[in-house]
């Protein structure tokens, strides 16, 4: 592949998210929890460029591409329709089913040591902000493709327009990671917000193991993992360790070690994070 081709792949995979993150960081200046600082993104934004250089493996469209490939191979027990008025109910059925699978995968990331070794990179950000949304270990999208999106492809025969709508909706995940004093008050259970998700990233023991929802806190309520945000509840975030360089982020599962004062195993630590 030519250098120009590589540059195009990187641009396609990173520029939309990069632009959205930068806009969100400007919005964070309105009502920040932590003082706004470019230092908060000094690792995350360069990491995004490397993260996106592997092409479709790490693109937002990977999940939808996986479902489409499984459908093309004959998968799809339930056939969804995008014809006429069927589009909305079909999209909502796909959306809620996928959000449930995302919730369960997220629970697994906090339960099993080998998954937590990767996912802890995301939680290691000491000052959660819009750029934290890209701070995921680079193998995680492939794991999701081989688990929840493979299952989604086996469950649903999904029209391309619905797959595209779901992929675009994925950009909303920037919002719950914003360094912003924004919650939805008594309607906290309707949609993930910066306050609701910040509690999930909290460094305080009383917030461990809660608020796993990707989009809809309804699933936290259903499985009793919800922590309803209290007025002005915006806790500090982060773990006891964090990568200092891009190389450390890329090799994070090999580097992350709990100190002696922490539980004896990574799975124990995962239960607390």
Coordinates of C-alpha atoms in Angstrom, one line a residue:
X1 CA 0.0 0.0 0.0
X2 CA 1.3 3.4 -0.9
X3 CA 2.0 6.1 1.6
X4 CA -0.9 8.2 0.2
X5 CA -3.3 5.3 0.6
X6 CA -2.2 4.8 4.2
X7 CA -2.8 8.5 4.9
X8 CA -6.3 8.3 3.4
X9 CA -7.2 5.3 5.5
X10 CA -6.0 7.0 8.7
X11 CA -7.9 10.2 7.7
X12 CA -11.2 8.3 7.1
X13 CA -10.9 6.5 10.4
X14 CA -9.8 9.4 12.6
X15 CA -10.9 12.8 11.2
X16 CA -14.6 12.6 12.0
X17 CA -14.0 11.5 15.5
X18 CA -11.1 13.9 16.0
X19 CA -13.2 16.8 14.8
X20 CA -16.1 15.8 17.1
X21 CA -13.8 15.4 20.1
X22 CA -12.2 18.8 19.5
X23 CA -15.7 20.5 19.3
X24 CA -16.7 18.7 22.4
X25 CA -13.6 19.9 24.2
X26 CA -14.6 23.5 23.3
X27 CA -18.1 22.9 24.7
X28 CA -16.5 21.5 27.9
X29 CA -15.4 25.0 28.7
X30 CA -18.9 26.0 29.5
X31 CA -19.4 24.1 32.7
X32 CA -16.4 21.8 33.4
X33 CA -16.1 19.5 36.3
X34 CA -12.3 19.7 36.2
X35 CA -10.4 22.8 35.0
X36 CA -10.1 22.6 31.2
X37 CA -6.7 21.6 30.0
X38 CA -5.1 20.5 26.8
X39 CA -2.9 18.3 28.9
X40 CA -5.9 16.0 29.5
X41 CA -5.8 15.1 25.8
X42 CA -2.1 15.0 25.3
X43 CA -2.0 11.2 25.2
X44 CA -5.6 10.4 23.9
X45 CA -5.5 12.4 20.7
X46 CA -2.1 11.0 19.4
X47 CA -3.4 7.6 20.5
X48 CA -6.5 8.1 18.2
X49 CA -4.2 8.6 15.2
X50 CA -2.4 5.3 15.9
X51 CA -5.7 3.6 16.8
X52 CA -7.2 4.5 13.5
X53 CA -4.2 3.6 11.4
X54 CA -5.2 -0.1 11.3
X55 CA -8.1 0.7 9.0
X56 CA -11.5 -1.1 9.4
X57 CA -10.3 -3.0 12.4
X58 CA -10.8 0.0 14.6
X59 CA -13.4 2.0 12.7
X60 CA -16.8 2.9 14.2
X61 CA -18.3 0.9 11.3
X62 CA -16.7 -2.4 12.3
X63 CA -19.7 -3.6 14.2
X64 CA -22.1 -2.8 11.3
X65 CA -19.7 -4.4 8.8
X66 CA -19.5 -7.6 10.9
X67 CA -23.3 -7.8 11.0
X68 CA -23.5 -7.3 7.3
X69 CA -20.9 -10.0 6.6
X70 CA -22.7 -12.5 8.8
X71 CA -26.0 -11.7 7.1
X72 CA -24.4 -12.1 3.7
X73 CA -23.2 -15.6 4.8
X74 CA -26.8 -16.5 5.6
X75 CA -27.2 -15.3 9.2
X76 CA -30.2 -13.5 10.5
X77 CA -32.9 -15.4 12.5
X78 CA -35.2 -12.3 12.7
X79 CA -35.6 -10.3 9.5
X80 CA -35.9 -6.6 10.1
X81 CA -37.5 -4.3 7.6
X82 CA -36.7 -0.7 6.6
X83 CA -39.7 -0.4 4.3
X84 CA -42.1 2.5 5.1
X85 CA -43.2 2.8 8.7
X86 CA -41.3 -0.4 9.6
X87 CA -38.0 1.5 9.7
X88 CA -38.5 3.1 13.1
X89 CA -39.6 0.0 15.0
X90 CA -37.0 -2.1 13.3
X91 CA -34.3 0.4 14.2
X92 CA -35.4 0.6 17.8
X93 CA -35.5 -3.2 18.1
X94 CA -31.9 -3.4 16.7
X95 CA -30.8 -0.5 18.9
X96 CA -32.1 -1.9 22.2
X97 CA -30.8 -5.4 21.4
X98 CA -27.4 -4.1 20.6
X99 CA -27.3 -1.9 23.7
X100 CA -28.2 -4.9 25.8
X101 CA -25.3 -6.8 24.3
X102 CA -23.0 -3.8 24.8
X103 CA -24.1 -3.7 28.5
X104 CA -23.3 -7.4 29.0
X105 CA -19.9 -7.1 27.2
X106 CA -19.1 -4.1 29.5
X107 CA -20.0 -6.2 32.6
X108 CA -17.7 -8.9 31.3
X109 CA -14.9 -6.4 30.9
X110 CA -15.1 -5.6 34.6
X111 CA -15.5 -9.2 35.7
X112 CA -12.8 -11.2 33.9
X113 CA -9.1 -10.4 34.4
X114 CA -8.0 -10.7 30.8
X115 CA -10.7 -8.4 29.6
X116 CA -10.1 -5.9 32.5
X117 CA -6.4 -5.9 31.6
X118 CA -7.4 -4.2 28.4
X119 CA -10.4 -2.2 29.5
X120 CA -8.5 -0.7 32.4
X121 CA -6.7 1.6 29.9
X122 CA -10.0 3.4 29.4
X123 CA -10.5 3.8 33.1
X124 CA -7.0 5.0 33.7
X125 CA -7.6 8.5 32.5
X126 CA -7.2 10.7 35.6
X127 CA -9.3 13.6 34.2
X128 CA -12.1 12.1 32.1
X129 CA -13.0 14.3 29.1
X130 CA -14.3 14.1 25.6
X131 CA -11.0 12.6 24.3
X132 CA -11.3 9.7 26.8
X133 CA -13.8 8.1 24.4
X134 CA -11.0 6.9 22.1
X135 CA -8.8 5.6 25.0
X136 CA -9.7 2.0 24.4
X137 CA -7.1 -0.8 23.9
X138 CA -6.7 -1.4 20.2
X139 CA -7.8 -5.0 20.3
X140 CA -11.2 -4.3 21.9
X141 CA -13.1 -3.6 18.6
X142 CA -12.0 -6.9 17.2
X143 CA -13.2 -8.7 20.3
X144 CA -16.6 -7.0 20.0
X145 CA -16.8 -8.0 16.4
X146 CA -16.2 -11.6 17.3
X147 CA -18.7 -11.6 20.1
X148 CA -21.6 -9.2 20.3
X149 CA -21.7 -8.2 16.7
X150 CA -21.3 -11.8 15.5
X151 CA -24.3 -12.7 17.7
X152 CA -26.2 -9.7 16.4
X153 CA -25.6 -10.9 12.8
X154 CA -26.9 -14.3 13.7
X155 CA -30.0 -12.9 15.4
X156 CA -31.0 -10.2 12.9
X157 CA -31.1 -9.9 9.2
X158 CA -30.6 -6.1 9.2
X159 CA -31.0 -3.7 6.3
X160 CA -28.0 -1.5 5.5
X161 CA -29.8 1.7 6.3
X162 CA -30.3 0.5 9.9
X163 CA -26.7 -0.6 10.2
X164 CA -25.7 2.9 9.0
X165 CA -28.0 4.6 11.4
X166 CA -26.6 2.6 14.3
X167 CA -23.0 3.4 13.2
X168 CA -23.7 7.1 13.1
X169 CA -25.4 7.0 16.5
X170 CA -22.1 5.6 17.9
X171 CA -20.7 9.2 17.8
X172 CA -23.0 10.0 20.7
X173 CA -20.5 8.1 23.0
X174 CA -18.4 11.3 23.0
X175 CA -21.1 13.1 25.0
X176 CA -21.1 10.9 28.2
X177 CA -17.3 11.2 28.4
X178 CA -17.3 15.0 28.4
X179 CA -15.8 16.9 31.3
X180 CA -19.1 18.7 31.8
X181 CA -21.5 19.3 34.7
X182 CA -24.4 17.9 32.8
X183 CA -26.9 15.4 34.0
X184 CA -30.6 14.8 33.2
X185 CA -32.0 15.2 36.7
X186 CA -34.9 12.9 37.5
X187 CA -34.8 11.6 33.9
X188 CA -31.3 10.2 34.4
X189 CA -32.6 6.7 33.5
X190 CA -33.6 7.7 30.0
X191 CA -30.2 8.2 28.4
X192 CA -26.5 8.1 29.4
X193 CA -25.1 11.5 30.4
X194 CA -21.8 12.9 31.4
X195 CA -22.8 12.7 35.1
X196 CA -24.2 9.2 34.9
X197 CA -21.1 7.8 33.1
X198 CA -18.6 9.8 35.2
X199 CA -19.9 7.9 38.2
X200 CA -19.0 4.7 36.4
X201 CA -15.4 6.0 36.0
X202 CA -15.3 7.2 39.6
X203 CA -12.3 6.6 41.8
X204 CA -14.4 6.4 44.9
X205 CA -15.3 3.0 46.4
X206 CA -19.0 3.8 46.8
X207 CA -19.2 4.0 43.0
X208 CA -17.5 0.7 42.1
X209 CA -19.4 -1.7 39.8
X210 CA -22.3 0.5 38.7
X211 CA -23.6 2.5 35.7
X212 CA -22.4 0.1 32.9
X213 CA -24.9 1.3 30.4
X214 CA -23.7 2.3 26.9
X215 CA -26.8 4.4 25.8
X216 CA -29.7 3.4 28.0
X217 CA -29.5 3.3 31.8
X218 CA -32.6 1.1 31.7
X219 CA -30.3 -1.9 31.6
X220 CA -28.6 -0.9 34.7
X221 CA -32.0 -0.6 36.4
X222 CA -33.0 -4.0 35.0
X223 CA -29.9 -5.7 36.4
X224 CA -29.7 -3.5 39.5
X225 CA -26.3 -2.0 38.8
X226 CA -27.6 1.6 38.7
X227 CA -26.4 4.5 40.9
X228 CA -28.8 7.3 40.5
X229 CA -26.8 10.5 40.3
X230 CA -27.3 12.9 43.2
X231 CA -27.4 16.7 42.7
X232 CA -23.9 17.9 42.0
X233 CA -22.4 14.4 42.2
X234 CA -19.3 14.6 40.0
X235 CA -16.6 12.4 41.5
X236 CA -12.9 12.2 40.6
X237 CA -11.9 9.7 38.0
X238 CA -9.0 7.4 37.2
X239 CA -7.1 4.4 38.6
X240 CA -3.9 4.2 40.6
X241 CA -1.8 3.9 37.4
X242 CA -1.9 5.5 34.0
X243 CA 0.2 5.3 30.9
X244 CA 2.7 8.1 30.4
X245 CA 3.6 7.5 26.8
X246 CA 1.9 6.4 23.6
X247 CA 3.9 3.1 23.7
X248 CA 2.8 2.4 27.2
X249 CA -0.8 2.8 26.1
X250 CA -0.4 0.5 23.1
X251 CA 1.1 -2.2 25.4
X252 CA -1.0 -1.5 28.4
X253 CA -2.2 -5.0 29.3
X254 CA 1.4 -6.1 29.6
X255 CA 2.2 -3.1 31.9
X256 CA -0.7 -2.6 34.2
X257 CA 0.0 -4.1 37.6
X258 CA -2.0 -3.5 40.8
X259 CA 0.0 -2.3 43.8
X260 CA 0.3 -4.5 46.9
X261 CA -2.4 -2.7 48.8
X262 CA -4.9 -3.6 46.1
X263 CA -6.8 -7.0 45.9
X264 CA -4.7 -10.0 45.1
X265 CA -6.0 -10.6 41.5
X266 CA -6.9 -8.4 38.5
X267 CA -10.4 -9.9 38.6
X268 CA -10.8 -8.7 42.2
X269 CA -9.7 -5.3 41.1
X270 CA -12.1 -5.4 38.1
X271 CA -14.9 -6.0 40.5
X272 CA -14.0 -2.8 42.2
X273 CA -13.6 -0.6 39.2

